[in-house]
Coordinates of C-alpha atoms in Angstrom, one line a residue:
Chain A
M1 CA 12.2 -12.6 5.6
P2 CA 13.9 -9.2 5.6
H3 CA 13.6 -8.7 9.3
S4 CA 14.4 -10.7 12.4
S5 CA 11.5 -9.5 14.7
V6 CA 9.3 -12.4 13.8
P7 CA 5.6 -11.6 14.1
E8 CA 3.5 -13.6 16.5
P9 CA 2.6 -17.1 15.4
H10 CA -0.9 -17.4 14.0
L11 CA -1.4 -21.1 14.8
A12 CA -3.6 -20.6 17.8
L13 CA -6.3 -18.9 15.7
P14 CA -9.5 -20.9 15.0
G15 CA -9.8 -22.3 11.6
G16 CA -6.0 -22.5 11.0
N17 CA -3.5 -19.7 10.5
G18 CA -4.9 -18.7 7.0
W19 CA -7.6 -16.8 8.8
A20 CA -5.0 -14.6 10.3
G21 CA -4.8 -12.8 6.9
L22 CA -8.0 -11.0 7.8
K23 CA -6.5 -10.0 11.1
A24 CA -3.4 -8.7 9.4
C25 CA -5.6 -6.7 7.1
L26 CA -7.2 -4.7 9.9
P27 CA -4.7 -1.8 9.8
I28 CA -5.2 -1.6 6.0
M29 CA -9.0 -1.6 6.4
I30 CA -8.8 1.2 9.0
G31 CA -6.5 3.2 6.7
Y32 CA -8.3 2.5 3.4
F33 CA -11.8 3.4 4.5
P34 CA -11.5 7.2 4.9
V35 CA -9.4 7.5 1.8
A36 CA -12.0 5.6 -0.2
V37 CA -14.7 7.8 1.2
T38 CA -12.8 10.8 0.1
F39 CA -12.4 9.3 -3.4
G40 CA -16.2 8.7 -3.5
V41 CA -16.9 12.3 -2.6
A42 CA -14.3 13.7 -5.0
G43 CA -15.6 11.4 -7.8
L44 CA -19.2 12.8 -7.5
S45 CA -17.8 16.3 -7.5
T46 CA -16.3 15.8 -11.0
G47 CA -19.7 15.0 -12.4
L48 CA -19.4 11.2 -12.6
S49 CA -22.4 9.1 -11.7
P50 CA -22.4 7.1 -8.4
V51 CA -22.1 3.8 -10.4
Q52 CA -19.2 5.1 -12.4
V53 CA -17.3 6.1 -9.3
V54 CA -17.8 2.8 -7.6
L55 CA -16.9 0.8 -10.7
I56 CA -13.6 2.7 -11.0
S57 CA -12.8 1.4 -7.5
V58 CA -13.9 -2.1 -8.4
L59 CA -11.9 -2.3 -11.7
V60 CA -8.8 -0.1 -11.3
Y61 CA -8.2 -0.5 -7.5
A62 CA -5.2 1.7 -7.3
G63 CA -5.6 4.8 -5.2
A64 CA -3.0 7.1 -6.8
S65 CA -4.2 6.2 -10.4
Q66 CA -7.9 6.7 -9.4
F67 CA -7.2 10.2 -8.0
L68 CA -5.1 10.9 -11.1
L69 CA -8.1 9.9 -13.3
L70 CA -10.4 12.4 -11.4
A71 CA -7.9 15.2 -11.7
S72 CA -7.6 14.5 -15.4
I73 CA -11.3 14.5 -15.9
K74 CA -11.4 18.0 -14.2
A75 CA -8.5 19.2 -16.3
G76 CA -9.7 17.6 -19.6
T77 CA -6.5 15.8 -20.1
P78 CA -6.3 13.5 -23.2
W79 CA -6.9 9.9 -22.0
L80 CA -3.8 8.6 -23.7
W81 CA -1.8 10.8 -21.4
V82 CA -3.8 9.6 -18.5
V83 CA -3.1 6.0 -19.3
A84 CA 0.7 6.8 -19.8
L85 CA 0.9 8.5 -16.5
C86 CA -1.0 5.6 -14.8
S87 CA 1.7 3.3 -16.3
L88 CA 4.5 5.3 -14.7
L89 CA 2.7 5.5 -11.4
N90 CA 2.3 1.8 -11.3
A91 CA 5.8 0.9 -12.5
R92 CA 6.8 0.1 -8.9
H93 CA 4.3 -2.8 -8.8
L94 CA 6.6 -4.7 -11.1
L95 CA 9.0 -5.2 -8.2
Y96 CA 6.4 -6.6 -5.8
G97 CA 5.7 -9.9 -7.5
P98 CA 9.3 -11.2 -7.6
L99 CA 9.8 -10.3 -3.9
L100 CA 6.6 -12.1 -2.8
S101 CA 7.0 -15.0 -5.2
R102 CA 8.9 -17.3 -2.9
F103 CA 6.1 -17.1 -0.3
L104 CA 3.2 -17.8 -2.7
P105 CA 1.7 -21.1 -4.0
E106 CA 3.5 -22.4 -7.1
R107 CA 0.3 -22.6 -9.2
L108 CA 0.3 -19.8 -11.8
G109 CA -3.5 -19.4 -11.8
T110 CA -3.4 -18.7 -8.0
R111 CA -0.6 -16.2 -8.4
L112 CA -2.4 -14.3 -11.2
R113 CA -5.6 -14.2 -9.1
L114 CA -3.7 -12.8 -6.1
A115 CA -1.9 -10.3 -8.3
F116 CA -5.1 -8.3 -8.8
L117 CA -5.2 -7.6 -5.0
L118 CA -1.5 -6.6 -4.7
T119 CA -1.6 -3.0 -3.7
D120 CA 1.3 -1.2 -1.9
E121 CA -0.3 -1.8 1.5
V122 CA -1.1 -5.5 0.8
F123 CA 2.5 -6.0 -0.5
A124 CA 4.1 -4.4 2.5
T125 CA 2.0 -6.3 5.0
A126 CA 2.5 -9.6 3.2
L127 CA 6.3 -9.1 2.9
N128 CA 6.6 -8.6 6.6
R129 CA 4.0 -11.1 7.9
I130 CA 3.5 -14.0 5.6
G131 CA 6.8 -15.7 6.5
P132 CA 5.6 -17.5 9.6
V133 CA 2.4 -18.6 8.0
S134 CA 2.6 -22.3 7.0
P135 CA 2.8 -22.9 3.2
E136 CA -0.5 -24.8 3.0
H137 CA -2.3 -21.7 4.5
R138 CA -0.6 -19.0 2.5
N139 CA -3.1 -19.0 -0.3
R140 CA -6.0 -18.4 2.1
W141 CA -3.9 -15.9 4.1
M142 CA -3.1 -13.8 1.0
T143 CA -6.6 -14.1 -0.4
L144 CA -8.2 -12.8 2.9
L145 CA -5.6 -10.1 3.3
G146 CA -6.2 -8.9 -0.3
L147 CA -10.0 -9.3 -0.4
G148 CA -10.4 -7.5 3.0
A149 CA -8.5 -4.5 1.6
W150 CA -10.3 -4.6 -1.8
L151 CA -13.8 -4.9 -0.3
T152 CA -13.0 -2.1 2.2
W153 CA -11.9 0.1 -0.7
I154 CA -15.1 -0.6 -2.6
A155 CA -17.3 -0.1 0.5
G156 CA -15.6 3.1 1.4
T157 CA -16.1 4.5 -2.1
A158 CA -19.8 3.6 -1.9
V159 CA -20.2 5.2 1.4
G160 CA -18.4 8.3 0.0
V161 CA -20.7 8.4 -3.0
Y162 CA -23.9 8.0 -1.1
A163 CA -23.2 9.4 2.4
G164 CA -19.8 11.1 2.3
D165 CA -20.8 14.7 2.7
G166 CA -22.9 13.8 5.8
L167 CA -20.1 11.8 7.3
E168 CA -17.4 14.5 6.8
H169 CA -19.8 17.0 8.2
H170 CA -20.9 15.1 11.4
F171 CA -17.6 13.3 12.2
P172 CA -14.7 15.4 10.8
M173 CA -12.3 14.4 13.5
L174 CA -13.0 10.6 13.3
S175 CA -12.2 10.8 9.5
Q176 CA -9.0 12.7 10.2
V177 CA -7.9 10.2 12.9
M178 CA -8.6 7.1 10.7
R179 CA -6.5 8.6 7.9
F180 CA -3.5 8.4 10.2
A181 CA -3.7 4.6 10.0
L182 CA -1.9 4.5 6.6
P183 CA 1.2 6.5 7.6
A184 CA 1.3 4.5 10.9
L185 CA 1.1 1.2 9.0
F186 CA 4.0 2.0 6.8
L187 CA 6.1 3.3 9.6
A188 CA 5.4 0.2 11.7
L189 CA 6.4 -2.1 8.8
V190 CA 9.6 -0.1 8.2
C191 CA 10.5 -0.3 11.9
Q192 CA 10.0 -4.1 11.8
S193 CA 12.2 -4.4 8.7
V194 CA 15.2 -2.9 10.4
T195 CA 17.9 -5.4 11.1
R196 CA 21.6 -4.8 11.8
P197 CA 22.8 -5.7 8.2
L198 CA 20.0 -3.7 6.6
R199 CA 20.1 -0.6 8.9
G200 CA 22.3 1.5 6.7
A201 CA 20.4 0.6 3.5
I202 CA 17.0 1.5 5.2
I203 CA 18.3 4.8 6.6
A204 CA 19.7 5.8 3.2
A205 CA 16.4 4.8 1.5
L206 CA 14.5 6.9 4.0
L207 CA 16.6 9.9 3.5
V208 CA 16.5 9.9 -0.3
G209 CA 12.8 9.0 -0.2
A210 CA 12.0 11.8 2.2
A211 CA 14.0 14.3 0.1
C212 CA 12.2 13.4 -3.1
S213 CA 8.8 13.3 -1.4
A214 CA 9.4 16.7 0.1
L215 CA 10.0 18.1 -3.4
G216 CA 6.6 16.6 -4.4
H217 CA 8.0 13.6 -6.4
T218 CA 6.4 10.7 -4.5
T219 CA 6.5 8.1 -7.2
L220 CA 10.2 9.0 -7.9
A221 CA 10.7 8.8 -4.1
I222 CA 9.7 5.1 -4.0
L223 CA 11.9 4.1 -6.9
A224 CA 14.9 6.2 -5.8
A225 CA 14.7 4.8 -2.3
A226 CA 14.7 1.3 -3.7
V227 CA 17.8 1.9 -5.8
V228 CA 19.7 3.8 -3.1
G229 CA 18.9 1.1 -0.5
C230 CA 20.2 -1.6 -2.7
V231 CA 23.4 0.3 -3.7
T232 CA 24.1 1.2 0.0
H233 CA 23.6 -2.5 1.0
R234 CA 26.0 -3.6 -1.8
L235 CA 28.6 -1.0 -0.7
Q236 CA 28.4 -2.1 2.9
S237 CA 28.6 -5.8 2.0
A238 CA 31.7 -5.3 -0.2
Chain B
M26 CA -10.1 14.6 -23.8
I27 CA -11.9 12.5 -21.3
G28 CA -15.3 14.0 -22.2
S29 CA -17.5 11.4 -23.8
Q30 CA -18.8 8.3 -22.1
L31 CA -16.8 6.1 -24.5
D32 CA -13.5 7.9 -23.9
F33 CA -14.1 7.7 -20.1
W34 CA -14.7 3.9 -20.2
V35 CA -11.7 3.3 -22.6
A36 CA -9.5 5.2 -20.1
V37 CA -10.9 3.3 -17.1
I38 CA -10.5 -0.1 -18.8
A39 CA -7.0 0.7 -20.0
M40 CA -6.0 1.8 -16.5
A41 CA -7.5 -1.3 -15.0
V42 CA -5.6 -3.5 -17.5
I43 CA -2.3 -1.7 -17.0
T44 CA -2.6 -1.8 -13.2
Y45 CA -3.3 -5.5 -13.3
L46 CA -0.5 -6.2 -15.7
T47 CA 2.1 -4.4 -13.6
R48 CA 1.1 -6.6 -10.7
A49 CA 0.7 -9.9 -12.6
L50 CA 3.5 -9.9 -15.2
P51 CA 6.3 -10.6 -12.7
F52 CA 4.6 -13.8 -11.8
L53 CA 4.9 -15.0 -15.4
L54 CA 8.7 -14.9 -15.0
S55 CA 10.2 -18.3 -14.9
S56 CA 11.2 -19.3 -11.3
R57 CA 14.6 -20.1 -12.8
S58 CA 14.9 -16.5 -13.9
R59 CA 18.3 -15.0 -12.9
W60 CA 16.7 -11.8 -11.7
L61 CA 14.2 -13.7 -9.5
R62 CA 17.0 -15.8 -8.1
R63 CA 19.0 -12.8 -7.2
L64 CA 16.0 -11.3 -5.4
T65 CA 15.5 -14.3 -3.3
E66 CA 19.2 -14.9 -2.5
G67 CA 21.5 -12.8 -0.4
S68 CA 22.7 -10.3 -3.0
S69 CA 22.6 -6.5 -3.0
L70 CA 19.0 -6.9 -4.1
A71 CA 18.2 -8.5 -0.7
A72 CA 17.7 -4.9 0.5
L73 CA 15.1 -4.2 -2.2
G74 CA 12.0 -5.1 -0.1
P75 CA 12.9 -3.1 3.0
A76 CA 14.2 -0.2 0.8
L77 CA 10.9 -0.2 -1.1
L78 CA 8.9 -0.2 2.1
A79 CA 11.0 2.8 3.3
G80 CA 10.3 4.6 0.0
I81 CA 6.6 4.0 0.2
A82 CA 6.6 5.2 3.8
T83 CA 8.3 8.5 2.9
A84 CA 5.9 8.9 0.0
V85 CA 2.9 8.5 2.3
I86 CA 4.3 10.4 5.3
M87 CA 6.2 13.4 3.8
P88 CA 3.2 15.0 2.0
D89 CA 1.3 15.0 5.4
V90 CA 4.4 16.4 7.2
M91 CA 4.8 19.2 4.6
A92 CA 1.2 20.2 5.1
L93 CA 1.4 20.4 8.9
S94 CA 1.3 23.9 10.4
G95 CA 1.5 24.9 14.1
A96 CA 2.0 22.9 17.2
S97 CA -1.7 21.8 17.2
Q98 CA -1.0 19.7 14.1
I99 CA 2.7 18.9 14.5
V100 CA 2.5 17.5 18.0
P101 CA -0.3 15.0 17.4
Y102 CA 1.3 13.8 14.2
A103 CA 4.8 13.5 15.7
G104 CA 3.4 11.9 18.8
G105 CA 1.4 9.4 16.8
L106 CA 4.4 8.4 14.7
L107 CA 6.6 8.1 17.7
A108 CA 4.1 5.9 19.5
T109 CA 3.7 3.7 16.4
A110 CA 7.5 3.3 16.0
L111 CA 8.1 2.4 19.6
S112 CA 5.2 0.0 19.7
A113 CA 6.4 -1.7 16.5
R114 CA 9.9 -2.2 17.9
R115 CA 8.8 -3.3 21.4
L116 CA 5.7 -5.4 20.5
G117 CA 6.8 -6.7 17.1
N118 CA 3.2 -6.5 15.8
A119 CA 2.5 -4.0 13.1
G120 CA -1.3 -4.2 13.6
V121 CA -1.2 -3.4 17.3
A122 CA 1.4 -0.6 16.6
V123 CA -1.0 1.0 14.2
I124 CA -3.9 0.9 16.6
V125 CA -1.6 2.4 19.4
G126 CA -0.4 5.1 17.0
V127 CA -4.0 6.0 15.9
V128 CA -5.2 6.2 19.5
V129 CA -2.3 8.4 20.6
Y130 CA -2.8 10.6 17.5
G131 CA -6.5 11.0 18.2
G132 CA -5.8 11.6 21.9
L133 CA -3.2 14.3 21.2
L134 CA -5.5 15.9 18.6
L135 CA -8.2 16.2 21.3
V136 CA -5.8 17.6 23.9
V137 CA -3.5 19.8 21.8
G138 CA -5.6 20.4 18.8
R139 CA -8.5 22.2 20.6

């Protein structure tokens, strides 16, 4: 694991430690729900039917790509462009599989099934927390982590489609507070990743990522931070 | 343009397939792949996971930070992040740290944001 602060053992939980995947998913669920509600509301406003909006969340299941699709519908962008942009947005996912590979069951079918559920948040949580889970429970742990996030995303979209306007109107502050869960989740995971050998690499990655993000290039920020982090680590190790 | 129903569904299906492929293709790499071995051993790529996390964190947090205006927004956001970071380091549990951060953020919003 990339960090030394080992998360608490899950062995005491009923039903074996695989069930802890659902517990680990809780911060993701809190963070996903309001964003998905927003997607549901925004989807309806572009003229799509409720079923179409929910099906996008079921099939695509990638927040940035989904909002890109809505923006493209509004702007009338050619769909080939939309698909090309989606590919660029998702390029970072290519790095997630190899990093998680050593923790997952060897069976290819299982890995390909889990791959559908591998969002940024699921990857980040798994990378930090699956290490202490015993190998025989990792399949269930990852499945529950991923399914919890996916079903929350779908449920949030459905709520947004059918009741989003009312929710935003009656509980605007609750929605705002819940949205804070995603920034908090990533910050917590980064803090837990910091070890003495990796401190310089992580600080360099944060600085470069922050600079790119501040300029509005969030996808570039992720890739640039990854490259700079690796280069810094190599220079420090040399 | 994404105008007709057919175009819309073609775009949605294409996006779904591409998204899935970017997540699934790396698993098709042989476990003996040199690249995969370098990722799992202590090379310069050992920093890739934490650096990616750092990059994603900035991509999520910075747009929020850039949109903040006035103490009524800045104080709750900064306080929530600080509480999250301290909890994560002290407690070693990301889930609890998130809940602490959200509660502090909400509390400060109520106090300062009025």
